[in-house]
Structures are given as C-alpha cells and as structure tokens.
PDB file of C-alpha atoms in Angstrom:
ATOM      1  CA  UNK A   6     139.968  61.787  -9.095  1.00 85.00           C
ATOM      2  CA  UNK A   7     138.300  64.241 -11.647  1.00 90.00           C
ATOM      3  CA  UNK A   8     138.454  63.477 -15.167  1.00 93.00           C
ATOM      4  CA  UNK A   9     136.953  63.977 -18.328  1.00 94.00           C
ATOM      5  CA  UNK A  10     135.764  60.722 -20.016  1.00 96.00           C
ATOM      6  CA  UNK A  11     134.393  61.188 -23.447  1.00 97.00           C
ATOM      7  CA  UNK A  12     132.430  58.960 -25.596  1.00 97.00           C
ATOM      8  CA  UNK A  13     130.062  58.766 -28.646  1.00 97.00           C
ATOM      9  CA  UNK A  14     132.805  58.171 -31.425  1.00 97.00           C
ATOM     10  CA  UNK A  15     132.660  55.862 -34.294  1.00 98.00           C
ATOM     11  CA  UNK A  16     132.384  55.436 -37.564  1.00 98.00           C
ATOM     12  CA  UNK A  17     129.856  56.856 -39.764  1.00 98.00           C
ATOM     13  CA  UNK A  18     129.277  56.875 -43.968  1.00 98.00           C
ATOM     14  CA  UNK A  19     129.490  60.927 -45.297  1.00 98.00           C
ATOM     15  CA  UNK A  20     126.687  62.887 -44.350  1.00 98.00           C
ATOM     16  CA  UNK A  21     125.939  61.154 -41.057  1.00 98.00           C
ATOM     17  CA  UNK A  22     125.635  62.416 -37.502  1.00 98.00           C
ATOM     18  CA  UNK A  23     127.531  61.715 -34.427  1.00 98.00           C
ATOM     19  CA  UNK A  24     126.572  63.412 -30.904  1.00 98.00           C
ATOM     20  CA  UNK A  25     130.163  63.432 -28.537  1.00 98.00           C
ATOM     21  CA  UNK A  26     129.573  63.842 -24.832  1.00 98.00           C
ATOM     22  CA  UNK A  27     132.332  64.690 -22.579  1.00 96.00           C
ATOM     23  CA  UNK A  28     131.382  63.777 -18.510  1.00 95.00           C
ATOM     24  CA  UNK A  29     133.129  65.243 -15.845  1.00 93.00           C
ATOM     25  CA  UNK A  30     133.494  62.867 -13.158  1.00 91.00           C
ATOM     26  CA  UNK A  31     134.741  63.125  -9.152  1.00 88.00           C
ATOM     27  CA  UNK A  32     133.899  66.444  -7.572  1.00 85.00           C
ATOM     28  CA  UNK A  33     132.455  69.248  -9.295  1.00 86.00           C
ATOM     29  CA  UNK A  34     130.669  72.590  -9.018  1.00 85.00           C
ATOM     30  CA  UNK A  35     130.396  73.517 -12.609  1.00 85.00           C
ATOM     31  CA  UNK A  36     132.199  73.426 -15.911  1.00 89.00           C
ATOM     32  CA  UNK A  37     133.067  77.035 -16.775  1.00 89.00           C
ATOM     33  CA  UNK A  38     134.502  77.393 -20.401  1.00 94.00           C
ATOM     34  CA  UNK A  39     134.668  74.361 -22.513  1.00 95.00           C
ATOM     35  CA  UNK A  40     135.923  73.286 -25.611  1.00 97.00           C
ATOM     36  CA  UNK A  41     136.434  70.574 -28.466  1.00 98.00           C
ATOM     37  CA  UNK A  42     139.639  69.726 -30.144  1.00 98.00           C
ATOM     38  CA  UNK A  43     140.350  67.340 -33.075  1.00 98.00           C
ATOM     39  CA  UNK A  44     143.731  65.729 -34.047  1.00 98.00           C
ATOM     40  CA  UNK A  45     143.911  64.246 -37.565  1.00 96.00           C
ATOM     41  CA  UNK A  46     147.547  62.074 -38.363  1.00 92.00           C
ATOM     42  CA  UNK A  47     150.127  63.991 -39.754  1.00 93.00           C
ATOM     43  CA  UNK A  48     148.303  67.059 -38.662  1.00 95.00           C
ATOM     44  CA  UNK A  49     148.303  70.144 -35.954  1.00 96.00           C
ATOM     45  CA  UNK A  50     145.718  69.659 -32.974  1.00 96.00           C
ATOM     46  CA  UNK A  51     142.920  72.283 -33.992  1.00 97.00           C
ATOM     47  CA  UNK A  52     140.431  74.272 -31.561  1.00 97.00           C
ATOM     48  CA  UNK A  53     136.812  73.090 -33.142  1.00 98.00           C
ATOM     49  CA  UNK A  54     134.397  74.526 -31.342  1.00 98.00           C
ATOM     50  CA  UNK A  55     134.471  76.666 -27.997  1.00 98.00           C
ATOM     51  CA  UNK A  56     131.912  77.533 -25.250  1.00 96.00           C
ATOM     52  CA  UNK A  57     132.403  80.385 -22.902  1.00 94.00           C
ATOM     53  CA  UNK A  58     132.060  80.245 -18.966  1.00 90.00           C
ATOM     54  CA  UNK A  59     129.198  83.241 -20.247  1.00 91.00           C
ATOM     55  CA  UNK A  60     127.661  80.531 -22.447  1.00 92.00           C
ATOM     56  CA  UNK A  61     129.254  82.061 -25.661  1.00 96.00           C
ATOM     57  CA  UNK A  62     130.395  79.738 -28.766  1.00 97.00           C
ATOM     58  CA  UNK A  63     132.406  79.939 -31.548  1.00 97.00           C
ATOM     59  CA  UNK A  64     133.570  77.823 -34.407  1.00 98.00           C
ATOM     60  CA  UNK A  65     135.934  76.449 -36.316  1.00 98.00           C
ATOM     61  CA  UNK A  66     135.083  77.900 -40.302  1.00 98.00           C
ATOM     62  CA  UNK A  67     135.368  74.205 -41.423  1.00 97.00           C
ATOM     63  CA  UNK A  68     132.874  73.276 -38.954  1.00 98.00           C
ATOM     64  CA  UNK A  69     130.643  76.589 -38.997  1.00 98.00           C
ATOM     65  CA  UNK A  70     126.866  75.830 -39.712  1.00 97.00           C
ATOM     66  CA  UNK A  71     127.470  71.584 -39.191  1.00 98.00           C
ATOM     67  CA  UNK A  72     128.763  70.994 -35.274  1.00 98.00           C
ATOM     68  CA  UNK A  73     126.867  72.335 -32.398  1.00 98.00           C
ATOM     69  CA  UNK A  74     128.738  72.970 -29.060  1.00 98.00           C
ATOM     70  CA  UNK A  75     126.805  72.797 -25.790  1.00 96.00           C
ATOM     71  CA  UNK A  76     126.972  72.209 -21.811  1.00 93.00           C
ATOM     72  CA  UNK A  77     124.204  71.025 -19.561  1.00 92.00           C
ATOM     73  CA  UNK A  78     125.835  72.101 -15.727  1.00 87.00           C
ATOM     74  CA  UNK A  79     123.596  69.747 -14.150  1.00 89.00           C
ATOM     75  CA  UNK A  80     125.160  66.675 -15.466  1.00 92.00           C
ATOM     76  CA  UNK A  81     128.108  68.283 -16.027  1.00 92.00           C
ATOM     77  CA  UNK A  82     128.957  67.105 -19.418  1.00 94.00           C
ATOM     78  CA  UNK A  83     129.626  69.134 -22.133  1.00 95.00           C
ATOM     79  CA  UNK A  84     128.408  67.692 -26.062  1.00 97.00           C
ATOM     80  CA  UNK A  85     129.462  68.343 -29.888  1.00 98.00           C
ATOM     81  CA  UNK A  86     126.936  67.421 -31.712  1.00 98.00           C
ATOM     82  CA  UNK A  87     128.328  66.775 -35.380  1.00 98.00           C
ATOM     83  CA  UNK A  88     125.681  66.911 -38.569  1.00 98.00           C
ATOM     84  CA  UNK A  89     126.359  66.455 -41.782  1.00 98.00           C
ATOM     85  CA  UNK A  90     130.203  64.927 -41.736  1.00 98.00           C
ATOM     86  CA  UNK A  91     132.622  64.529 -44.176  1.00 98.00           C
ATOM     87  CA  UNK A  92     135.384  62.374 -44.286  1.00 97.00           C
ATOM     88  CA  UNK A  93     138.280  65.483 -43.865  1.00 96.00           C
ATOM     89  CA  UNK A  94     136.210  65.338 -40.444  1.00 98.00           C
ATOM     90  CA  UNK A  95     138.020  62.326 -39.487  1.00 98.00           C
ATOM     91  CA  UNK A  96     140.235  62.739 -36.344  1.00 98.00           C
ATOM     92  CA  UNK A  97     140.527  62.141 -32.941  1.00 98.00           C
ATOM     93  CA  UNK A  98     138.657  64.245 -30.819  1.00 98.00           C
ATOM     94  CA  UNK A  99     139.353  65.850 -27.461  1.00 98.00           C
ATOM     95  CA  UNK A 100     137.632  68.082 -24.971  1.00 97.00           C
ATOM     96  CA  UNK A 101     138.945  70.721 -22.907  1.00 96.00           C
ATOM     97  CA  UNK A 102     137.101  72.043 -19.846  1.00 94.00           C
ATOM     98  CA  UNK A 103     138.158  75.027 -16.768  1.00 93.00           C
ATOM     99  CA  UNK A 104     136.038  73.123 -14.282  1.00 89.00           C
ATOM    100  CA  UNK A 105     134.941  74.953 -10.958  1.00 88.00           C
ATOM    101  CA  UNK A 106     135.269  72.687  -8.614  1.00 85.00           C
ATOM    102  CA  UNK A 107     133.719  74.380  -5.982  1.00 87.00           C
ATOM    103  CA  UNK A 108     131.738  76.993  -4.819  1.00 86.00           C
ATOM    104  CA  UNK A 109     134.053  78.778  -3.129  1.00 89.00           C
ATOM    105  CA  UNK A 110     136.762  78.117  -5.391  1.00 84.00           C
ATOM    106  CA  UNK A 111     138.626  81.361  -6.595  1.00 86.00           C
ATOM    107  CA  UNK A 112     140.039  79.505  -9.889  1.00 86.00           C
ATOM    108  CA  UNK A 113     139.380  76.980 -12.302  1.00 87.00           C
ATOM    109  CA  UNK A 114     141.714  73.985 -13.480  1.00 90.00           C
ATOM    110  CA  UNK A 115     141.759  72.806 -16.834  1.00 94.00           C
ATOM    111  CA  UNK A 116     141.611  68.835 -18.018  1.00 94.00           C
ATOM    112  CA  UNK A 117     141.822  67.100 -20.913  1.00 96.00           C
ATOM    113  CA  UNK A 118     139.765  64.315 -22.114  1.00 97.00           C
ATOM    114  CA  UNK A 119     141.062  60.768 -23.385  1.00 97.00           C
ATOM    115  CA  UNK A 120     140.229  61.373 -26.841  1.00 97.00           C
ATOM    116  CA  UNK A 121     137.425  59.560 -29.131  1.00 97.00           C
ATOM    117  CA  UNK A 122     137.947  58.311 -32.357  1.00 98.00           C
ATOM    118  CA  UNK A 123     135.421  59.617 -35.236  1.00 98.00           C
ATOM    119  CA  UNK A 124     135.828  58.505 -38.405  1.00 98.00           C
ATOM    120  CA  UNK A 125     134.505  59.507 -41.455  1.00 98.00           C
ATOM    121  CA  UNK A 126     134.178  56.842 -44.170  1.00 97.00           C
ATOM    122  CA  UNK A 127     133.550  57.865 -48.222  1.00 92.00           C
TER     123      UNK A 127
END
C-alpha cells in the first residue's frame, strides 16, 4: 500500500533543532504539492508550512524565518526542518502530500501521515 510514514520527532530544550522527514512508501512517481500540519491539545489542526507541485513555499507567520519546508523527488520524502523552537511549538505533527503515482496518471491522491510527536520543553 502507499503511505506516508513520518519520523524525526522528539523532544528538544528551547532553541533546539529538529529535522521531520515524511517517506512515501509503495508505488510512486512523484510527490506533487506537499505540506506540514501541527495539532497542539485543545487546539485547531493548523497548515505550517506548504510546498507547491511548482516548488513554491509558504509559511505559517508563527513559523516564518525558523522552519524550512522541502522535497527531494528522488527519495520521495518530503522534510521540515525546524530551527530555533519554542515550546508553543509543541504539537503533533502531520504531513500532507498529492502524490503522482504515475506517469501517466491524470490526477493526484492525497494522504496523510501518522503524525510525530515534537515537543518543546522550557
């Protein structure tokens, strides 16, 4: 089956790094837009960062200038790489991915990953 399988959470003292990758595995052309998510308790899932089938990104303004969003098609994963964290950064995080799955394909379909765990300690 294709999936998403993400990894690289943990937890991390304030002004630490963390680099999340997100795989796709089973049968793939390419991963055409992408993006990260992040789901704190109590709170509304929120769009982080977001990369464009074109290769475009944008960010979130709490995350503007400290998380970098990028793909590498060969492996097709997809990364966030978060610098500089602070503990409102806590959540879980999930990626989001239109995946191509072949060549020929007309559309893409969208997946979700598991979710990773970053937390964000004072």
């Amino acid at each position: 089956q294709v999936q998403l399988v993400e990894s690289g959470g943990g937890l991390v003292q304030a002004g630490g790094s963390l680099r999340l990758s997100c795989a796709a595995s089973g049968s793939i052309f390419k991963i055409n837009a992408m993006g990260w998510y992040r789901q704190a308790p109590g709170k509304q899932r929120e769009l982080v960062a977001g990369i464009t089938s074109g290769g475009s990104t944008n960010y979130a303004d709490s995350v503007k200038g400290r998380f970098t969003i990028s793909r590498d098609n060969a492996k097709n994963t997809g990364y966030l790489q978060m610098n500089s964290l602070k503990p409102e950064d806590t959540a879980v995080y999930y990626c989001n991915a239109d995946l191509l799955r072949t060549l020929y394909s007309l559309s893409t379909t969208t997946y979700w990953g598991q979710g990773t765990q970053v937390t964000v300690s004072s």
